[in-house]
Tab-separated table of C-alpha atoms and ligand atoms in Angstrom:
chain	number	residue	atom	x	y	z
A	1	UNK	CA	-208.058	-169.506	16.224
A	2	UNK	CA	-205.592	-172.301	16.596
A	3	UNK	CA	-204.146	-173.425	19.644
A	4	UNK	CA	-200.798	-172.506	20.505
A	5	UNK	CA	-198.145	-175.077	19.332
A	6	UNK	CA	-194.669	-176.796	19.662
A	7	UNK	CA	-192.929	-177.098	16.466
A	8	UNK	CA	-193.967	-181.008	16.322
A	9	UNK	CA	-197.584	-179.958	16.862
A	10	UNK	CA	-197.647	-177.738	14.015
A	11	UNK	CA	-196.080	-180.227	11.892
A	12	UNK	CA	-198.684	-182.871	12.546
A	13	UNK	CA	-201.492	-180.312	12.298
A	14	UNK	CA	-200.556	-179.403	9.217
A	15	UNK	CA	-200.640	-183.049	7.728
A	16	UNK	CA	-203.914	-183.844	9.692
A	17	UNK	CA	-205.776	-180.756	7.984
A	18	UNK	CA	-204.295	-182.222	4.565
A	19	UNK	CA	-204.065	-178.971	2.945
A	20	UNK	CA	-202.761	-181.115	-0.271
A	21	UNK	CA	-202.571	-177.939	-2.426
A	22	UNK	CA	-199.959	-176.088	0.265
A	23	UNK	CA	-198.137	-179.311	-0.143
A	24	UNK	CA	-198.120	-179.685	-3.376
A	25	UNK	CA	-197.238	-176.010	-4.089
A	26	UNK	CA	-194.523	-176.176	-1.550
A	27	UNK	CA	-192.860	-179.186	-3.410
A	28	UNK	CA	-193.362	-177.620	-6.796
A	29	UNK	CA	-191.629	-174.214	-5.685
A	30	UNK	CA	-188.884	-175.855	-4.268
A	31	UNK	CA	-188.573	-178.252	-7.834
A	32	UNK	CA	-188.941	-175.103	-10.077
A	33	UNK	CA	-186.145	-172.869	-8.930
A	34	UNK	CA	-185.984	-169.300	-10.490
A	35	UNK	CA	-182.829	-169.313	-13.064
A	36	UNK	CA	-182.222	-165.786	-11.710
A	37	UNK	CA	-182.095	-167.448	-7.858
A	38	UNK	CA	-179.046	-165.892	-6.034
A	39	UNK	CA	-178.540	-162.938	-8.688
A	40	UNK	CA	-181.690	-161.100	-8.245
A	41	UNK	CA	-182.571	-159.745	-5.101
A	42	UNK	CA	-186.025	-160.388	-4.778
A	43	UNK	CA	-186.004	-164.154	-3.046
A	44	UNK	CA	-183.771	-165.554	-0.185
A	45	UNK	CA	-185.946	-168.828	0.206
A	46	UNK	CA	-185.646	-170.042	-3.639
A	47	UNK	CA	-185.397	-173.710	-4.027
A	48	UNK	CA	-186.942	-174.139	-0.381
A	49	UNK	CA	-190.638	-175.807	0.071
A	50	UNK	CA	-193.235	-173.857	1.120
A	51	UNK	CA	-193.911	-175.810	4.227
A	52	UNK	CA	-190.114	-175.636	5.039
A	53	UNK	CA	-190.388	-172.078	4.851
A	54	UNK	CA	-192.991	-171.954	7.272
A	55	UNK	CA	-191.634	-174.357	9.706
A	56	UNK	CA	-188.327	-172.022	9.436
A	57	UNK	CA	-190.295	-169.005	10.336
A	58	UNK	CA	-191.931	-170.534	13.115
A	59	UNK	CA	-188.859	-171.608	14.709
A	60	UNK	CA	-187.562	-168.244	14.327
A	61	UNK	CA	-190.298	-166.903	15.987
A	62	UNK	CA	-190.070	-169.625	18.819
A	63	UNK	CA	-186.835	-168.972	19.410
A	64	UNK	CA	-186.698	-164.912	19.639
A	65	UNK	CA	-190.087	-165.045	21.869
A	66	UNK	CA	-189.698	-167.851	23.986
A	67	UNK	CA	-189.473	-166.669	27.584
A	68	UNK	CA	-191.353	-163.395	26.402
A	69	UNK	CA	-194.676	-164.182	24.761
A	70	UNK	CA	-196.987	-166.404	26.856
A	71	UNK	CA	-198.630	-168.255	23.677
A	72	UNK	CA	-197.294	-168.300	20.514
A	73	UNK	CA	-199.768	-169.214	17.634
A	74	UNK	CA	-198.676	-171.337	14.275
A	75	UNK	CA	-198.005	-168.665	11.467
A	76	UNK	CA	-200.533	-168.160	8.868
A	77	UNK	CA	-199.493	-168.823	5.508
A	78	UNK	CA	-200.781	-168.807	1.891
A	79	UNK	CA	-202.690	-171.377	0.087
A	80	UNK	CA	-201.113	-170.335	-3.253
A	81	UNK	CA	-197.511	-168.632	-2.034
A	82	UNK	CA	-196.665	-167.598	-5.528
A	83	UNK	CA	-197.375	-164.404	-7.426
A	84	UNK	CA	-198.302	-162.478	-4.500
A	85	UNK	CA	-196.703	-159.209	-5.193
A	86	UNK	CA	-199.283	-156.435	-6.301
A	87	UNK	CA	-196.465	-153.846	-6.967
A	88	UNK	CA	-193.885	-154.835	-9.618
A	89	UNK	CA	-190.917	-152.512	-10.708
A	90	UNK	CA	-188.745	-153.353	-13.412
A	91	UNK	CA	-185.825	-151.179	-14.596
A	92	UNK	CA	-184.637	-150.806	-18.138
A	93	UNK	CA	-181.009	-150.490	-19.514
A	94	UNK	CA	-178.406	-151.326	-22.043
A	95	UNK	CA	-176.656	-154.469	-22.240
A	96	UNK	CA	-173.096	-154.976	-23.033
A	97	UNK	CA	-173.904	-154.978	-26.645
A	98	UNK	CA	-176.297	-151.803	-26.485
A	99	UNK	CA	-179.213	-153.656	-26.690
A	100	UNK	CA	-182.342	-152.707	-24.431
A	101	UNK	CA	-182.866	-155.342	-21.706
A	102	UNK	CA	-185.683	-155.032	-19.122
A	103	UNK	CA	-185.100	-156.578	-15.409
A	104	UNK	CA	-184.614	-156.596	-11.804
A	105	UNK	CA	-181.461	-155.348	-10.340
A	106	UNK	CA	-178.818	-157.777	-9.312
A	107	UNK	CA	-178.764	-158.242	-5.593
A	108	UNK	CA	-176.484	-154.699	-4.379
A	109	UNK	CA	-175.622	-153.592	-7.776
A	110	UNK	CA	-177.229	-151.810	-10.706
A	111	UNK	CA	-176.625	-154.528	-13.339
A	112	UNK	CA	-180.126	-155.745	-14.815
A	113	UNK	CA	-180.987	-159.555	-14.494
A	114	UNK	CA	-183.801	-160.723	-16.773
A	115	UNK	CA	-186.782	-162.372	-14.681
A	116	UNK	CA	-189.615	-162.622	-17.372
A	117	UNK	CA	-190.971	-165.803	-15.285
A	118	UNK	CA	-190.815	-164.237	-11.613
A	119	UNK	CA	-192.645	-166.575	-8.975
A	120	UNK	CA	-193.434	-163.946	-6.543
A	121	UNK	CA	-194.795	-160.880	-8.677
A	122	UNK	CA	-198.419	-160.274	-10.094
A	123	UNK	CA	-198.324	-162.318	-13.706
A	124	UNK	CA	-200.511	-159.726	-15.522
A	125	UNK	CA	-198.488	-157.003	-13.990
A	126	UNK	CA	-195.681	-158.840	-15.471
A	127	UNK	CA	-197.156	-159.346	-19.094
A	128	UNK	CA	-197.764	-155.540	-18.913
A	129	UNK	CA	-193.922	-154.827	-18.324
A	130	UNK	CA	-193.220	-157.266	-21.279
A	131	UNK	CA	-195.908	-155.589	-23.155
A	132	UNK	CA	-194.035	-152.636	-22.803
A	133	UNK	CA	-190.705	-153.456	-23.881
A	134	UNK	CA	-191.981	-154.839	-27.015
A	135	UNK	CA	-193.746	-151.735	-28.048
A	136	UNK	CA	-190.117	-149.521	-27.709
A	137	UNK	CA	-188.882	-150.324	-31.238
A	138	UNK	CA	-192.229	-149.046	-32.762
A	139	UNK	CA	-192.258	-146.005	-30.742
A	140	UNK	CA	-188.767	-145.484	-31.105
A	141	UNK	CA	-188.647	-144.902	-27.251
A	142	UNK	CA	-184.437	-145.376	-26.020
A	143	UNK	CA	-184.090	-146.598	-23.031
A	144	UNK	CA	-181.970	-145.293	-20.580
A	145	UNK	CA	-178.143	-145.794	-19.396
A	146	UNK	CA	-177.106	-144.900	-16.193
A	147	UNK	CA	-173.409	-145.036	-17.571
A	148	UNK	CA	-173.853	-142.062	-20.252
A	149	UNK	CA	-176.872	-140.477	-18.907
A	150	UNK	CA	-178.686	-140.840	-21.955
A	151	UNK	CA	-182.097	-142.235	-22.973
A	152	UNK	CA	-185.688	-141.639	-21.965
A	153	UNK	CA	-187.144	-144.905	-20.195
A	154	UNK	CA	-185.411	-145.738	-16.976
A	155	UNK	CA	-188.349	-147.687	-14.889
A	156	UNK	CA	-191.833	-149.158	-15.160
A	157	UNK	CA	-193.604	-149.381	-11.998
A	158	UNK	CA	-196.880	-151.664	-12.175
A	159	UNK	CA	-199.565	-151.655	-9.241
A	160	UNK	CA	-202.567	-153.768	-9.058
A	161	UNK	CA	-205.904	-153.025	-6.613
A	162	UNK	CA	-205.935	-156.698	-5.349
A	163	UNK	CA	-209.505	-156.123	-4.524
A	164	UNK	CA	-210.502	-154.153	-7.481
A	165	UNK	CA	-208.631	-155.667	-10.156
A	166	UNK	CA	-207.257	-151.772	-11.300
A	167	UNK	CA	-203.970	-151.603	-12.760
A	168	UNK	CA	-201.585	-148.466	-12.471
A	169	UNK	CA	-199.046	-148.121	-14.984
A	170	UNK	CA	-196.108	-145.483	-13.929
A	171	UNK	CA	-193.529	-144.805	-16.450
A	172	UNK	CA	-190.127	-143.683	-15.033
A	173	UNK	CA	-188.658	-141.197	-17.844
A	174	UNK	CA	-186.363	-138.582	-17.620
A	175	UNK	CA	-188.230	-136.208	-19.774
A	176	UNK	CA	-191.638	-134.551	-19.303
A	177	UNK	CA	-192.346	-134.844	-23.171
A	178	UNK	CA	-193.724	-138.883	-23.986
A	179	UNK	CA	-193.546	-139.243	-27.941
A	180	UNK	CA	-197.000	-140.188	-29.394
A	181	UNK	CA	-198.196	-140.564	-25.777
A	182	UNK	CA	-201.675	-141.475	-27.049
A	183	UNK	CA	-201.046	-144.253	-29.467
A	184	UNK	CA	-198.827	-145.485	-26.403
A	185	UNK	CA	-201.899	-145.417	-23.813
A	186	UNK	CA	-204.369	-146.502	-26.604
A	187	UNK	CA	-201.635	-149.757	-27.391
A	188	UNK	CA	-201.152	-150.818	-24.044
A	189	UNK	CA	-205.095	-150.316	-23.023
A	190	UNK	CA	-206.324	-152.225	-26.084
A	191	UNK	CA	-204.212	-155.357	-24.717
A	192	UNK	CA	-204.832	-154.595	-20.922
A	193	UNK	CA	-208.034	-152.871	-20.870
A	194	UNK	CA	-207.803	-153.609	-16.901
A	195	UNK	CA	-205.090	-150.882	-16.883
A	196	UNK	CA	-207.194	-147.946	-15.335
A	197	UNK	CA	-204.848	-145.325	-15.359
A	198	UNK	CA	-201.029	-144.578	-17.003
A	199	UNK	CA	-198.968	-142.128	-14.878
A	200	UNK	CA	-195.782	-140.450	-16.102
A	201	UNK	CA	-193.175	-139.608	-13.723
A	202	UNK	CA	-190.288	-137.504	-14.167
A	203	UNK	CA	-186.930	-138.963	-12.802
A	204	UNK	CA	-183.981	-136.853	-14.723
A	205	UNK	CA	-180.980	-137.533	-11.627
A	206	UNK	CA	-178.860	-139.649	-11.425
A	207	UNK	CA	-180.042	-141.488	-8.355
A	208	UNK	CA	-180.738	-144.910	-7.224
A	209	UNK	CA	-184.624	-143.802	-6.127
A	210	UNK	CA	-186.979	-145.152	-8.940
A	211	UNK	CA	-189.307	-142.344	-8.521
A	212	UNK	CA	-189.111	-138.367	-9.224
A	213	UNK	CA	-191.035	-135.964	-7.899
A	214	UNK	CA	-192.998	-134.980	-10.361
A	215	UNK	CA	-196.066	-136.959	-12.256
A	216	UNK	CA	-197.812	-136.480	-14.876
A	217	UNK	CA	-201.268	-138.167	-15.548
A	218	UNK	CA	-201.365	-139.474	-18.886
A	219	UNK	CA	-204.623	-141.758	-18.542
A	220	UNK	CA	-207.210	-142.118	-15.990
A	221	UNK	CA	-207.219	-140.440	-12.390
A	222	UNK	CA	-203.435	-141.018	-11.664
A	223	UNK	CA	-203.982	-143.697	-8.799
A	224	UNK	CA	-206.164	-146.876	-8.189
A	225	UNK	CA	-208.061	-148.057	-5.223
A	226	UNK	CA	-207.945	-151.006	-3.133
A	227	UNK	CA	-210.422	-152.750	-0.356
A	228	UNK	CA	-209.104	-154.071	2.765
A	229	UNK	CA	-211.758	-155.523	5.495
A	230	UNK	CA	-214.326	-153.603	4.209
A	231	UNK	CA	-212.951	-150.157	3.493
A	232	UNK	CA	-211.482	-148.801	0.277
A	233	UNK	CA	-207.747	-147.442	-0.190
A	234	UNK	CA	-206.109	-144.927	-2.655
A	235	UNK	CA	-202.923	-146.082	-4.216
A	236	UNK	CA	-200.592	-143.342	-5.493
A	237	UNK	CA	-197.592	-144.070	-7.864
A	238	UNK	CA	-195.503	-143.130	-4.384
A	239	UNK	CA	-197.999	-144.075	-1.502
A	240	UNK	CA	-197.075	-146.638	0.749
A	241	UNK	CA	-199.325	-149.779	0.484
A	242	UNK	CA	-198.379	-153.502	1.438
A	243	UNK	CA	-197.779	-155.524	-1.428
A	244	UNK	CA	-199.208	-158.432	-0.430
A	245	UNK	CA	-203.003	-157.188	0.445
A	246	UNK	CA	-204.509	-160.983	0.782
A	247	UNK	CA	-202.108	-161.276	3.968
A	248	UNK	CA	-202.185	-157.833	5.022
A	249	UNK	CA	-205.947	-158.336	5.200
A	250	UNK	CA	-205.617	-161.655	7.612
A	251	UNK	CA	-202.641	-159.480	9.465
A	252	UNK	CA	-204.945	-156.449	10.034
A	253	UNK	CA	-207.848	-159.097	11.502
A	254	UNK	CA	-205.721	-160.373	13.912
A	255	UNK	CA	-204.072	-157.190	15.283
A	256	UNK	CA	-208.175	-156.322	15.412
A	257	UNK	CA	-209.112	-159.268	17.235
A	258	UNK	CA	-206.255	-158.561	19.339
A	259	UNK	CA	-207.659	-155.183	20.002
A	260	UNK	CA	-210.717	-156.477	21.240
A	261	UNK	CA	-212.945	-153.372	20.602
A	262	UNK	CA	-216.295	-152.963	21.407
A	263	UNK	CA	-217.214	-149.295	19.985
A	264	UNK	CA	-216.156	-147.666	23.119
A	265	UNK	CA	-212.565	-147.554	22.917
A	266	UNK	CA	-210.290	-144.724	22.367
A	267	UNK	CA	-207.438	-145.705	19.901
A	268	UNK	CA	-203.932	-144.636	19.209
A	269	UNK	CA	-202.469	-145.697	16.112
A	270	UNK	CA	-199.105	-145.082	15.984
A	271	UNK	CA	-196.779	-145.514	12.788
A	272	UNK	CA	-200.074	-145.431	11.123
A	273	UNK	CA	-199.071	-144.872	7.393
A	274	UNK	CA	-201.820	-144.135	5.151
A	275	UNK	CA	-204.234	-144.854	7.825
A	276	UNK	CA	-205.040	-148.481	6.757
A	277	UNK	CA	-205.240	-150.041	10.489
A	278	UNK	CA	-206.687	-146.900	11.930
A	279	UNK	CA	-209.551	-146.685	9.297
A	280	UNK	CA	-210.618	-150.186	9.750
A	281	UNK	CA	-210.665	-149.931	13.518
A	282	UNK	CA	-212.358	-146.675	13.542
A	283	UNK	CA	-215.528	-148.971	12.610
A	284	UNK	CA	-215.508	-150.811	16.186
A	285	UNK	CA	-214.264	-147.885	18.431
A	286	UNK	CA	-215.380	-144.468	19.574
A	287	UNK	CA	-212.299	-142.195	18.534
A	288	UNK	CA	-209.353	-143.004	16.541
A	289	UNK	CA	-205.724	-141.059	16.176
A	290	UNK	CA	-203.509	-141.812	13.741
A	291	UNK	CA	-199.675	-140.637	14.189
A	292	UNK	CA	-197.355	-140.893	11.404
A	293	UNK	CA	-194.393	-138.808	10.568
A	294	UNK	CA	-194.477	-138.957	6.797
A	295	UNK	CA	-196.249	-136.151	5.166
A	296	UNK	CA	-197.123	-137.273	1.976
A	297	UNK	CA	-199.004	-140.628	3.932
A	298	UNK	CA	-200.878	-138.273	6.517
A	299	UNK	CA	-202.448	-136.652	3.393
A	300	UNK	CA	-203.269	-140.319	1.543
A	301	UNK	CA	-204.399	-141.291	5.120
A	302	UNK	CA	-206.865	-138.121	5.500
A	303	UNK	CA	-208.005	-138.613	1.858
A	304	UNK	CA	-208.779	-142.556	2.886
A	305	UNK	CA	-210.613	-141.166	5.728
A	306	UNK	CA	-213.018	-139.374	4.023
A	307	UNK	CA	-213.353	-141.827	1.339
A	308	UNK	CA	-214.429	-144.128	3.702
A	309	UNK	CA	-216.334	-141.594	5.270
A	310	UNK	CA	-214.600	-142.170	8.496
A	311	UNK	CA	-215.481	-139.014	10.846
A	312	UNK	CA	-214.445	-140.503	14.069
A	313	UNK	CA	-210.326	-140.595	13.248
A	314	UNK	CA	-208.062	-137.712	13.118
A	315	UNK	CA	-204.424	-137.843	11.960
A	316	UNK	CA	-201.071	-135.978	13.514
A	317	UNK	CA	-198.271	-135.737	11.450
A	318	UNK	CA	-195.683	-136.238	14.232
A	319	UNK	CA	-192.930	-138.259	15.659
A	320	UNK	CA	-194.468	-141.033	17.726
A	321	UNK	CA	-192.416	-140.918	20.435
A	322	UNK	CA	-192.928	-137.264	20.724
A	323	UNK	CA	-196.469	-137.553	20.645
A	324	UNK	CA	-196.782	-140.368	23.029
A	325	UNK	CA	-194.445	-138.425	25.568
A	326	UNK	CA	-196.649	-135.144	25.105
A	327	UNK	CA	-199.868	-137.008	25.407
A	328	UNK	CA	-198.447	-139.104	28.816
A	329	UNK	CA	-197.253	-135.758	29.933
A	330	UNK	CA	-200.904	-134.503	29.728
A	331	UNK	CA	-200.288	-132.202	27.218
A	332	UNK	CA	-201.887	-134.000	24.055
A	333	UNK	CA	-204.933	-131.781	24.794
A	334	UNK	CA	-202.415	-129.144	22.623
A	335	UNK	CA	-203.890	-131.175	19.919
A	336	UNK	CA	-207.499	-132.237	19.721
A	337	UNK	CA	-208.118	-135.886	20.558
A	338	UNK	CA	-205.292	-135.804	23.294
A	339	UNK	CA	-206.865	-138.059	25.438
A	340	UNK	CA	-205.240	-141.295	27.193
A	341	UNK	CA	-206.242	-144.466	24.479
A	342	UNK	CA	-207.384	-147.631	25.934
A	343	UNK	CA	-206.054	-149.568	23.106
A	344	UNK	CA	-202.608	-148.698	21.697
A	345	UNK	CA	-201.869	-150.328	18.064
A	346	UNK	CA	-198.174	-149.558	16.857
A	347	UNK	CA	-197.083	-150.500	13.423
A	348	UNK	CA	-193.418	-149.079	13.579
A	349	UNK	CA	-190.501	-149.720	10.671
A	350	UNK	CA	-188.121	-152.657	10.796
A	351	UNK	CA	-185.973	-150.556	12.969
A	352	UNK	CA	-188.905	-151.127	15.995
A	353	UNK	CA	-189.801	-148.315	18.541
A	354	UNK	CA	-187.945	-146.479	21.013
A	355	UNK	CA	-187.171	-147.157	24.865
A	356	UNK	CA	-188.936	-143.263	25.140
A	357	UNK	CA	-192.298	-144.377	23.203
A	358	UNK	CA	-192.413	-147.573	25.359
A	359	UNK	CA	-191.979	-145.817	28.316
A	360	UNK	CA	-194.629	-142.999	27.664
A	361	UNK	CA	-196.978	-145.455	26.585
A	362	UNK	CA	-196.667	-147.648	29.996
A	363	UNK	CA	-197.475	-144.494	31.857
A	364	UNK	CA	-200.736	-144.144	30.274
A	365	UNK	CA	-201.636	-147.658	31.204
A	366	UNK	CA	-203.690	-148.420	27.985
A	367	UNK	CA	-205.913	-151.934	28.604
A	368	UNK	CA	-204.389	-153.318	25.725
A	369	UNK	CA	-201.120	-152.638	23.439
A	370	UNK	CA	-201.350	-154.363	19.952
A	371	UNK	CA	-197.735	-154.444	18.403
A	372	UNK	CA	-197.644	-155.243	14.573
A	373	UNK	CA	-194.101	-155.946	13.430
A	374	UNK	CA	-192.288	-156.614	10.352
A	375	UNK	CA	-188.807	-157.192	12.255
A	376	UNK	CA	-188.805	-159.891	14.957
A	377	UNK	CA	-185.432	-159.291	16.167
A	378	UNK	CA	-186.621	-155.468	16.867
A	379	UNK	CA	-189.870	-157.118	18.344
A	380	UNK	CA	-188.122	-159.117	20.850
A	381	UNK	CA	-185.878	-156.264	21.761
A	382	UNK	CA	-188.967	-154.652	22.573
A	383	UNK	CA	-191.140	-156.629	24.186
A	384	UNK	CA	-188.697	-157.044	26.946
A	385	UNK	CA	-188.570	-153.486	27.591
A	386	UNK	CA	-192.128	-153.651	27.698
A	387	UNK	CA	-191.812	-156.310	30.389
A	388	UNK	CA	-189.524	-154.377	32.335
A	389	UNK	CA	-192.438	-151.546	32.213
A	390	UNK	CA	-194.913	-154.123	33.251
A	391	UNK	CA	-196.499	-155.128	30.139
A	392	UNK	CA	-196.429	-158.904	29.443
A	393	UNK	CA	-196.793	-159.984	25.557
A	394	UNK	CA	-200.178	-163.007	26.023
A	395	UNK	CA	-200.036	-163.853	22.802
A	396	UNK	CA	-198.118	-163.348	19.164
A	397	UNK	CA	-198.792	-164.768	15.950
A	398	UNK	CA	-196.669	-164.487	12.931
A	399	UNK	CA	-198.565	-163.569	9.246
A	400	UNK	CA	-196.342	-164.649	6.293
A	401	UNK	CA	-196.370	-161.306	4.141
A	402	UNK	CA	-193.391	-162.270	1.941
A	403	UNK	CA	-192.966	-166.322	0.826
A	404	UNK	CA	-189.896	-166.529	-0.418
A	405	UNK	CA	-187.890	-164.398	1.552
A	406	UNK	CA	-186.570	-163.893	5.138
A	407	UNK	CA	-189.237	-160.925	6.073
A	408	UNK	CA	-191.673	-161.894	8.676
A	409	UNK	CA	-194.605	-159.904	10.120
A	410	UNK	CA	-196.068	-160.542	13.627
A	411	UNK	CA	-198.685	-159.306	15.631
A	412	UNK	CA	-198.604	-159.561	19.285
A	413	UNK	CA	-201.097	-158.373	22.058
A	414	UNK	CA	-199.666	-157.024	24.999
A	415	UNK	CA	-202.044	-156.471	28.544
A	416	UNK	CA	-200.527	-154.709	32.152
A	417	UNK	CA	-199.408	-157.533	34.803
A	418	UNK	CA	-201.649	-155.489	37.297
B	1	SAH	N1	-199.758	-149.154	9.624
B	1	SAH	C1	-198.938	-148.660	8.126
B	1	SAH	C2	-197.591	-148.220	8.164
B	1	SAH	C3	-196.643	-148.935	8.765
B	1	SAH	S1	-195.083	-148.906	8.230
B	1	SAH	C4	-199.817	-149.806	7.159
B	1	SAH	O1	-199.787	-151.176	8.013
B	1	SAH	O2	-199.881	-149.837	6.176
B	1	SAH	C5	-194.347	-147.869	9.061
B	1	SAH	C6	-194.601	-146.134	8.900
B	1	SAH	O3	-194.138	-145.866	10.306
B	1	SAH	C7	-194.379	-145.625	8.241
B	1	SAH	O4	-195.417	-145.117	7.344
B	1	SAH	C8	-193.191	-144.468	8.256
B	1	SAH	O5	-193.328	-143.524	7.576
B	1	SAH	C9	-193.838	-144.229	9.671
B	1	SAH	N2	-192.637	-143.858	10.435
B	1	SAH	C10	-191.299	-144.022	10.693
B	1	SAH	N3	-190.790	-143.525	11.715
B	1	SAH	C11	-191.526	-142.836	12.265
B	1	SAH	C12	-191.825	-141.851	13.610
B	1	SAH	N4	-190.747	-141.940	14.313
B	1	SAH	N5	-193.048	-141.434	13.764
B	1	SAH	C13	-193.882	-141.638	13.346
B	1	SAH	N6	-194.054	-142.437	12.282
B	1	SAH	C14	-193.145	-142.939	11.678
């Protein structure tokens, strides 16, 4: 673990370490500005070298957390910050001349920008989307036209298992009947044998949502798997899974290091999603409870726990604040596992958690609270409330999950003053 830093120090340390590749890739990425920069909604930091991006994020965190966190550690960046997105969504449409086009939506519009050499998306996934595009004429597949509502193929989503190398292709279409589907599957699989499943998702509504509710598996199991910190997780077309698993693993490792588990603790994993953090933590804890509001995520979490033969974890589908209040009022026993947590891990959405959650959490006096945040502003806001309730942030560290964007993940350890 690196020592806490001042901005000057961090600059020095990175030079001393001589991480030549990072420097080079930082310089390279600042030179090779994407032709779609400023139009495509994908990157905010095009043209900014990677070292500068990290320094910028460090400064942002330092400003937000100074006076709130006792120690701030330098952000963990990527050795190669390009092509990290393991989930690629591409939209089909017609250009002004009525010719099919494939690309990403322009920022805040539904106008398609062609981005064949995207700098942050998985390269193989981009090749697969291009191959699908080139197969369209021979299969007489018409792309969907948003204006008229006619056409068949709307989107393609590619997801890659980072550790497993499995690829899932989801074709979002307006109709459940896919023309010559066997031949289409064969044509794709011949070129890309790493595609382990192909799913047809039906979305016939005039909506900006990519996926519709119904899916039909055309090939394989209908889902892929990936591994993080030695556990296996299922990724279905609609399930939430961090798009940068390499950095997610570092994020979770830091969170677990902060959690300081010895095998005896009761852990509460609030906002647990598909159970990833809790399942990994369960290997080093006595009992874990995951709380999550989204029904599909809870279903995936239960599946993931079974897949990993994790028996000391349970999931509760409930609003995290309500659960905390019930638990702190001693009514957690209403549902099995309602014990006071020794360690509380929370990973809320960008909007952060609630004052009521913080109040109830503090009342239970967990030994350690690990706050995993994807919104630095709300993290700072919530840390202030925690401090009022006697919990001080001992250390914090950023992890760069989204190079070339302004997004910033942070892990923070809080302990009670008394
Ligand atoms: N810890 C998980 C997911 C974090 S994303 C991971 O690392 O993958 C935040 C999660 O909080 C989402 O799954 C979202 O569905 C859930 N969520 C949002 N509001 C919630 C609430 N009020 N109560 C419980 N869960 C909530």
